Short mmCIF file of C-alpha atoms in Angstrom, two decimals:
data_model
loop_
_atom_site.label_atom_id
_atom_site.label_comp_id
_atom_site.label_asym_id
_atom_site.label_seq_id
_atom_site.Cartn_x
_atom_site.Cartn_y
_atom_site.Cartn_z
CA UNK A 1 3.73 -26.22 4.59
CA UNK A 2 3.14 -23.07 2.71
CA UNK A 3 -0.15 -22.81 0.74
CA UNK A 4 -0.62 -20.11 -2.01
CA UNK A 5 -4.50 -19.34 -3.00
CA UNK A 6 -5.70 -17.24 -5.58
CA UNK A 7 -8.06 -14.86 -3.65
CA UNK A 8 -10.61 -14.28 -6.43
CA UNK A 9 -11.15 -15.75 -9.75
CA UNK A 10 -10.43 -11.71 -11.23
CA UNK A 11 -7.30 -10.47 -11.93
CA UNK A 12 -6.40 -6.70 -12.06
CA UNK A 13 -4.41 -4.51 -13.24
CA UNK A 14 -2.63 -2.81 -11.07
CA UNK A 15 -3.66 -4.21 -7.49
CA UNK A 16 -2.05 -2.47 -4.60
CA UNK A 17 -2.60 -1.50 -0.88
CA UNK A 18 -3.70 -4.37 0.50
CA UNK A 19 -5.19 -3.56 4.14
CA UNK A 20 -6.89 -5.83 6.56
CA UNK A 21 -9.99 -4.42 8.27
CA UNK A 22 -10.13 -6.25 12.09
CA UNK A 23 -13.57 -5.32 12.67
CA UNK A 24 -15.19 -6.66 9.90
CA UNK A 25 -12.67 -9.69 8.66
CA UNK A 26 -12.20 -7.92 4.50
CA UNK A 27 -9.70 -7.56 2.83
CA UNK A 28 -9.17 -3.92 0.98
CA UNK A 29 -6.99 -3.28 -2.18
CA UNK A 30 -7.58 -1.33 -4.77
CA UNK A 31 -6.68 -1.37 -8.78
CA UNK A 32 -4.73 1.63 -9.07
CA UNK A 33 -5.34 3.02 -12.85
CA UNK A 34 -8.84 1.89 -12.95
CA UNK A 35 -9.71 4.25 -9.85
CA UNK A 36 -11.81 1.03 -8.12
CA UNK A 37 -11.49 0.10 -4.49
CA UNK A 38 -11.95 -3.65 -3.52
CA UNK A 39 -13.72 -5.11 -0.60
CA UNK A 40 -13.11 -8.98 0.04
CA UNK A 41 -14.82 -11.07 2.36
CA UNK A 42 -12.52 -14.30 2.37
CA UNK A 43 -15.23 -15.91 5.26
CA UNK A 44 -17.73 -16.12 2.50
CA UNK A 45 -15.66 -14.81 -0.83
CA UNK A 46 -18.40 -11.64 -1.09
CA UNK A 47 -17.16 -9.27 -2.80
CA UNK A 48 -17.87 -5.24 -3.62
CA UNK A 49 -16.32 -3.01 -5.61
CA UNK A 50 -16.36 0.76 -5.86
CA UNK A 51 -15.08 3.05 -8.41
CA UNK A 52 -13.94 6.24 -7.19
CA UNK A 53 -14.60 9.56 -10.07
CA UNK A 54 -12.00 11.66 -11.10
CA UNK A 55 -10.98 14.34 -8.73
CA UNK A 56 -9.36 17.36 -9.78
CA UNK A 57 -5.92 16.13 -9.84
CA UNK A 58 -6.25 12.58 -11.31
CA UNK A 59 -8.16 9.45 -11.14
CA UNK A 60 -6.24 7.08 -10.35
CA UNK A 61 -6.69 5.27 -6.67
CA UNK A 62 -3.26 4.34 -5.09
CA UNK A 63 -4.65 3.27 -1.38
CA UNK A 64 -7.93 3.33 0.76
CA UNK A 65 -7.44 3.55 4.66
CA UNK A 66 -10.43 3.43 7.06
CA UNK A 67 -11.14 6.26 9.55
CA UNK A 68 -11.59 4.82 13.06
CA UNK A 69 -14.53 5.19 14.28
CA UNK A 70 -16.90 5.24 11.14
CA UNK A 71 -15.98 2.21 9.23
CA UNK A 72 -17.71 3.67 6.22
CA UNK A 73 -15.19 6.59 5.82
CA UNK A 74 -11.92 5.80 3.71
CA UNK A 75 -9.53 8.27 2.70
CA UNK A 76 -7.65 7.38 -0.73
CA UNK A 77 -5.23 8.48 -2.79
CA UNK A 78 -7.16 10.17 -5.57
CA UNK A 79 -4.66 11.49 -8.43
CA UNK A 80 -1.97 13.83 -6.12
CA UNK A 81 -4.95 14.34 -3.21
CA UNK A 82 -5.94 13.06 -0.28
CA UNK A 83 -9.49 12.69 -0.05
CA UNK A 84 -12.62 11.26 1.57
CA UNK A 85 -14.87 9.00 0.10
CA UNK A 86 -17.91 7.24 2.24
CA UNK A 87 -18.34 3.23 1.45
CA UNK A 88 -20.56 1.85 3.37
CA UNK A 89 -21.19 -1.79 4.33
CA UNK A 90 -24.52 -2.33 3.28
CA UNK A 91 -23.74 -1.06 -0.22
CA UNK A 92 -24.83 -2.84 -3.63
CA UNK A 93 -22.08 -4.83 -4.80
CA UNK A 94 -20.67 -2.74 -7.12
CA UNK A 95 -21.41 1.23 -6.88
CA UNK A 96 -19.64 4.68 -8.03
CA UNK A 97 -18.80 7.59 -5.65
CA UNK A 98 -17.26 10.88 -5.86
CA UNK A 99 -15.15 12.29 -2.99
CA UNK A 100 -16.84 14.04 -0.23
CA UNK A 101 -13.98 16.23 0.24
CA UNK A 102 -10.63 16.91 -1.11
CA UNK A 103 -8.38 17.35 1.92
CA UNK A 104 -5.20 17.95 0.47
CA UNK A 105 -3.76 18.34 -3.25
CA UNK A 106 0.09 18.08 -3.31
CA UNK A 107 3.25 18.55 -6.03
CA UNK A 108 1.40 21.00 -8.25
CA UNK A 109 5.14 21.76 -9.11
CA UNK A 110 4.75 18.44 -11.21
CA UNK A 111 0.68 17.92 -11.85
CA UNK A 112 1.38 14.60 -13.44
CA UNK A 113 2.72 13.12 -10.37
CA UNK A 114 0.35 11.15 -8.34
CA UNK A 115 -0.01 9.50 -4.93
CA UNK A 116 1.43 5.73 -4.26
CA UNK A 117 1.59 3.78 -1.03
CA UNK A 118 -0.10 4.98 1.96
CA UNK A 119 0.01 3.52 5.42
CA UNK A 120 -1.05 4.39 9.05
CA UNK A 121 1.37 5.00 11.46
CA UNK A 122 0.86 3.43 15.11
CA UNK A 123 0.02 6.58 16.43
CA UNK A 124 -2.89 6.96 13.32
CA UNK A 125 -1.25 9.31 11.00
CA UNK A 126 -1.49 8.71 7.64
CA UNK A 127 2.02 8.47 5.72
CA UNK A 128 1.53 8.20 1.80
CA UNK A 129 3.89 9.25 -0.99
CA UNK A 130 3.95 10.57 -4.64
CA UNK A 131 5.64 9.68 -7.83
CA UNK A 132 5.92 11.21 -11.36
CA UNK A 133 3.97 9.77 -14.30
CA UNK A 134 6.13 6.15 -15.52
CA UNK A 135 7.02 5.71 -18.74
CA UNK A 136 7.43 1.95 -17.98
CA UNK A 137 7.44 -0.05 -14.34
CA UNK A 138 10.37 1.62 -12.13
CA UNK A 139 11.26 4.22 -15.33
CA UNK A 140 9.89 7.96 -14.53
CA UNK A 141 11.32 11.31 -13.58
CA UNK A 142 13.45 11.08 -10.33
CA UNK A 143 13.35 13.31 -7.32
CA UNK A 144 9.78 14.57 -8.41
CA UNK A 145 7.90 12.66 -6.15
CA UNK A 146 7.85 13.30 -2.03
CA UNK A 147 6.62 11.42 1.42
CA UNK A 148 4.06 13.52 3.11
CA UNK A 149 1.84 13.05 6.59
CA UNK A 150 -1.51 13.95 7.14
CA UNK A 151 -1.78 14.64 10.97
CA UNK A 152 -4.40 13.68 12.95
CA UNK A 153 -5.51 17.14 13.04
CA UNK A 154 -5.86 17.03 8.82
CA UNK A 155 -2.40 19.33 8.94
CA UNK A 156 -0.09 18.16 5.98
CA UNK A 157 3.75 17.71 6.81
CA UNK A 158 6.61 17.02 4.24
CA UNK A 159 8.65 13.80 5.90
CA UNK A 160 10.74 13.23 2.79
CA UNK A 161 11.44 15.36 -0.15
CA UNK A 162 13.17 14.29 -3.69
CA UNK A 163 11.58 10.77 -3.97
CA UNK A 164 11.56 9.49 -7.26
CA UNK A 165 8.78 6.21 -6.75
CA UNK A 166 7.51 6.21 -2.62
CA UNK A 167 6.34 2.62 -1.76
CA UNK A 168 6.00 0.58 1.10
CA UNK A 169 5.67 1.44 4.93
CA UNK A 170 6.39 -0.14 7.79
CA UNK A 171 7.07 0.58 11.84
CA UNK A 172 8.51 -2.07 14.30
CA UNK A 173 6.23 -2.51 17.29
CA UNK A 174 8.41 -0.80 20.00
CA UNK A 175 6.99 2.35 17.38
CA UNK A 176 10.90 3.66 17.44
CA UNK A 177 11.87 2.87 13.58
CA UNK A 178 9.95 3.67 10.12
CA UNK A 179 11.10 1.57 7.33
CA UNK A 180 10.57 2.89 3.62
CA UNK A 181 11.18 2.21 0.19
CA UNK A 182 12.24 4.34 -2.92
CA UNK A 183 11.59 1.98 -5.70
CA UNK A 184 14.19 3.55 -8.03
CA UNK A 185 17.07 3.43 -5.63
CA UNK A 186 16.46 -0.82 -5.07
CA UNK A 187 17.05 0.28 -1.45
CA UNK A 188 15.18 -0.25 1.34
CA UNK A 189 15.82 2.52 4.62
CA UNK A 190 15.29 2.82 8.29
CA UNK A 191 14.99 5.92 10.02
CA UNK A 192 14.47 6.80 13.72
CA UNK A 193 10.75 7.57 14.30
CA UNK A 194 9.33 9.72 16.48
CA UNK A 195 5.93 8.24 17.80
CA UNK A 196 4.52 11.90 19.81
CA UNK A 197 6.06 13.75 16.74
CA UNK A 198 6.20 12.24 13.87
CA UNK A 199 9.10 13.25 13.13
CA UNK A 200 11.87 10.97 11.38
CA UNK A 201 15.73 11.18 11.30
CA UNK A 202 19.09 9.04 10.51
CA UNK A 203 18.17 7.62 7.19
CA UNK A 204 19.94 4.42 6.81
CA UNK A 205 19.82 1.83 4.26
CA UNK A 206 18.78 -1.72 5.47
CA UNK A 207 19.24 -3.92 2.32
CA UNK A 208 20.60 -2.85 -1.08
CA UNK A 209 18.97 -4.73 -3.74
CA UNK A 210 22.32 -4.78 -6.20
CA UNK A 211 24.61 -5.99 -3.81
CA UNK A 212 22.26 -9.01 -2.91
CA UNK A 213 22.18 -10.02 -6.33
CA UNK A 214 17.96 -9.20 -6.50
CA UNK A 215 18.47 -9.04 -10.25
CA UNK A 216 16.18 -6.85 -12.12
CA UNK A 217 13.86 -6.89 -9.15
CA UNK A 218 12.00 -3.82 -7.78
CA UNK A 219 10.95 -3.67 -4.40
CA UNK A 220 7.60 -2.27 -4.07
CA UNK A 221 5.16 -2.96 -0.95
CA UNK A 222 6.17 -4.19 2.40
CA UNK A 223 4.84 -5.26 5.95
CA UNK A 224 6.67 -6.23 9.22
CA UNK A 225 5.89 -9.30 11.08
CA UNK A 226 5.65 -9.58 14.92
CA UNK A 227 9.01 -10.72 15.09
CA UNK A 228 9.76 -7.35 13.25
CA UNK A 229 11.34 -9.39 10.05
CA UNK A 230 10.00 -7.31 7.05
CA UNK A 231 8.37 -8.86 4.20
CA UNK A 232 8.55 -7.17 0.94
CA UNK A 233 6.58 -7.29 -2.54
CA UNK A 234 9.89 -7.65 -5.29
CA UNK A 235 8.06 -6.10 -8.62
CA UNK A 236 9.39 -8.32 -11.52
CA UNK A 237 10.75 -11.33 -8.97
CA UNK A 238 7.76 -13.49 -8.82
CA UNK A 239 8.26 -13.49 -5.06
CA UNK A 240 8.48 -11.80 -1.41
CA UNK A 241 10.85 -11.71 0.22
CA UNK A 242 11.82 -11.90 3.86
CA UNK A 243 14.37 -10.07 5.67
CA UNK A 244 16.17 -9.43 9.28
CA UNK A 245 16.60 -5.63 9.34
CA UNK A 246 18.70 -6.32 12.30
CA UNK A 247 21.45 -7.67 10.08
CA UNK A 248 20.35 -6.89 6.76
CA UNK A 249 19.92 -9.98 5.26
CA UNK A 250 17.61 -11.89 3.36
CA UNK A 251 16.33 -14.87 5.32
CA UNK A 252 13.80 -16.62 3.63
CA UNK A 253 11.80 -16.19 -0.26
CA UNK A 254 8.37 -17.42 -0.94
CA UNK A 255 7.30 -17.99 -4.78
CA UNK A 256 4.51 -16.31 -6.30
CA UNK A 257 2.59 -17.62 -9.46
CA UNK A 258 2.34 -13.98 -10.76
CA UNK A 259 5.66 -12.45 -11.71
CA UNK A 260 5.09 -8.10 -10.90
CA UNK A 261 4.24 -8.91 -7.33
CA UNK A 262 3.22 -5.49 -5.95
CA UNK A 263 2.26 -5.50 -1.83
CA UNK A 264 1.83 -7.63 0.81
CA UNK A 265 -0.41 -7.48 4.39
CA UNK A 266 -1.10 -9.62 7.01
CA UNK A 267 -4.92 -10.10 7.67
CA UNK A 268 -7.47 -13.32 8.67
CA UNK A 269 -8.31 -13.89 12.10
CA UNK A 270 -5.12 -14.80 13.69
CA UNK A 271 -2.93 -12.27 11.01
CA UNK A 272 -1.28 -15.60 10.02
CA UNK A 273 -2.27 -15.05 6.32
CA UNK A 274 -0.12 -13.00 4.39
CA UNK A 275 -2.09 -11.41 1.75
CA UNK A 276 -0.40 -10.16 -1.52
CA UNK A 277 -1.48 -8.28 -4.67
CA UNK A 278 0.18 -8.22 -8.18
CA UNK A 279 -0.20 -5.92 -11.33
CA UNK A 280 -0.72 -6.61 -15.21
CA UNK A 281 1.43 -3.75 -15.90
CA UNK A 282 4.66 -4.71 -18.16
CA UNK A 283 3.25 -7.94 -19.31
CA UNK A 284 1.73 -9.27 -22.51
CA UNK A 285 -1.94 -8.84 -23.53
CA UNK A 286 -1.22 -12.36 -24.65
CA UNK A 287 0.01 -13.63 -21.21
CA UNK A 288 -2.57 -11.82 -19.20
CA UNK A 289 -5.27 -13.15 -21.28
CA UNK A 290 -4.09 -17.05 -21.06
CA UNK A 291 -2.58 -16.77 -17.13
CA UNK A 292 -5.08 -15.89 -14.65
CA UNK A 293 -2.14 -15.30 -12.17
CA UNK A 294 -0.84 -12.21 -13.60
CA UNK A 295 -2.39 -9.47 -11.43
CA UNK A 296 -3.94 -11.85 -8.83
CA UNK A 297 -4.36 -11.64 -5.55
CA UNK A 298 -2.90 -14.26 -3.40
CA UNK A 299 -3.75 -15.71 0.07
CA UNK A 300 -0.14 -17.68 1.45
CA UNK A 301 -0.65 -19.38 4.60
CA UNK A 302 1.80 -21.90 6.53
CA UNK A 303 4.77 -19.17 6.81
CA UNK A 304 4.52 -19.42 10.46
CA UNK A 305 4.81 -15.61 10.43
CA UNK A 306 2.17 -13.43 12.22
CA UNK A 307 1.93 -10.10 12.03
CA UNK A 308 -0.41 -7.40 14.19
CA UNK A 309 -3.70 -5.31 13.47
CA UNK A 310 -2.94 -2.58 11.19
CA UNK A 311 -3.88 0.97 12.47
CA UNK A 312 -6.60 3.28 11.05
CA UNK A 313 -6.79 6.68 10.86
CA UNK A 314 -7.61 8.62 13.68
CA UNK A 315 -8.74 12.03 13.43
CA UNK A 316 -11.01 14.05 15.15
CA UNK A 317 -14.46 12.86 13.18
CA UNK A 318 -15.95 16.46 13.48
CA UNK A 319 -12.75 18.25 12.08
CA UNK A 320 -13.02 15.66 9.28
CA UNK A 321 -16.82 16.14 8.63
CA UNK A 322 -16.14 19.71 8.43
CA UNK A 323 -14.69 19.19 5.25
CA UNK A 324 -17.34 17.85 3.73
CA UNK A 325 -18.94 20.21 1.29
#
């Protein structure tokens, strides 16, 4: 039987990036606008928060990702940078940092753009993508936006250009297919991937929103299980849902109390829990005041779904500390 927890008695406003750490059983996710990056113990519910200062290109925080082999490292999405900020365990429960170093600073064509979803690939690259400024959930400039990799080596690549609203990652197993989402184009792609490159070709679409009848839904965040089914975060749908990329169909929908459901990850010891953030954005000051829900975080459990240990970044940890000013 499916079971759907609130995580945390908070609610935020623009949760995102969920990412569970193996090593230490937490959850991560961050609340995009307000530039803070969540640590969530579900063992014991502790629970720390940092807030990450403005950088020079913007402050808000679109994703944290650990560096493997010093847990305390994280590199977010700070504005339109990459950069590094050092967390570490034993810190007070709530506690502001700057960036140790900026490592990249991207789209100065359009400086109100900002990063979005960011993901490791299995080979430890980090794959994260821009978008311009919104005017309103899914409404901003198209084709400002891109899909960039930082290397292992810190080298920046381009993997996509003219992205309008980059969102969720995801790689099947046998590491020979990326899957991607454009918000704006209710579309979510395959492409052949490259594992000893990076590289990605054949861009193919793998569900169209508007031809199965999604509505006004969005899709946003998404994560593959071990079966390689992906499950994606449908902005505006109060749901996730689940589909066969072999055939392109949906195959299964789970409800969600909150309605702008944002990302999804599995985590907990067995990666049976599917873990799933949600945003404020778009809804009543009214509504978010009486209903909790709205920008919750949600543990479901009883999908009978797994899915595997995420990958962290893995770069050479004295070419990264070199950065450091």
């Amino acid at each position: 039987m499916v079971d759907v927890k609130q995580l945390t008695p908070l609610s935020y406003q623009l949760g995102e990036g969920p990412y569970w750490d193996e090593t230490n059983q937490y959850l991560l996710f961050v609340d995009i606008m307000k530039g803070d990056v969540h640590r969530h113990y579900p063992a014991n519910s502790k629970h720390q928060t940092i807030h990450v200062e403005e950088g020079p290109t913007g402050d808000s925080v679109s994703f944290a990702l650990p560096v493997e082999g010093k847990p305390s490292y994280l590199v977010v999405g700070l504005g339109r940078s990459l950069a590094l900020v050092e967390w570490p365990l034993d810190a007070p429960d709530t506690l502001t940092v700057k960036a140790k170093a900026i490592l990249h600073s991207v789209d100065q064509h359009s400086p109100t753009n900002r990063f979005n979803d960011g993901k490791c690939d299995p080979m430890g690259r980090i794959w994260a993508g821009t978008m311009a400024a919104e005017t309103a959930p899914g409404v901003l400039a198209k084709h400002k936006g891109a899909l960039y990799t930082l290397n292992t080596d810190l080298s920046i690549a381009t993997g996509v250009d003219k992205i309008s609203l980059s969102n969720g990652l995801a790689w099947n197993k046998e590491a020979t297919t990326m899957y991607y989402i454009d918000s704006t184009d209710y579309a979510i792609y395959a492409f052949n991937y490259n594992a000893a490159s990076g590289k990605i070709d054949n861009r193919r679409t793998v569900l169209d929103y508007k031809a199965a009848s999604l509505g006004d839904d969005i899709p946003d965040g998404m994560t593959i299980d071990n079966k390689g089914n992906l499950w994606v975060a449908n902005f505006y749908g109060h749901k996730v849902i689940c589909i066969d990329p072999q055939v392109g169909k949906i195959i299964r929908q789970v409800s969600l109390p909150a309605s702008n459901i944002t990302s999804v990850c599995w985590g907990g010891t067995d990666y049976s829990t599917l873990y799933v953030t949600s945003s404020q954005v778009g809804i009543s000051e009214d509504k978010v005041r009486t209903d909790k829900a709205q920008g919750g975080v949600f543990a479901v459990t009883g999908l009978g779904a797994q899915g595997a240990p995420p990958t962290n970044f893995k770069v050479d940890l004295s070419l990264l500390k070199s950065k450091i000013n």
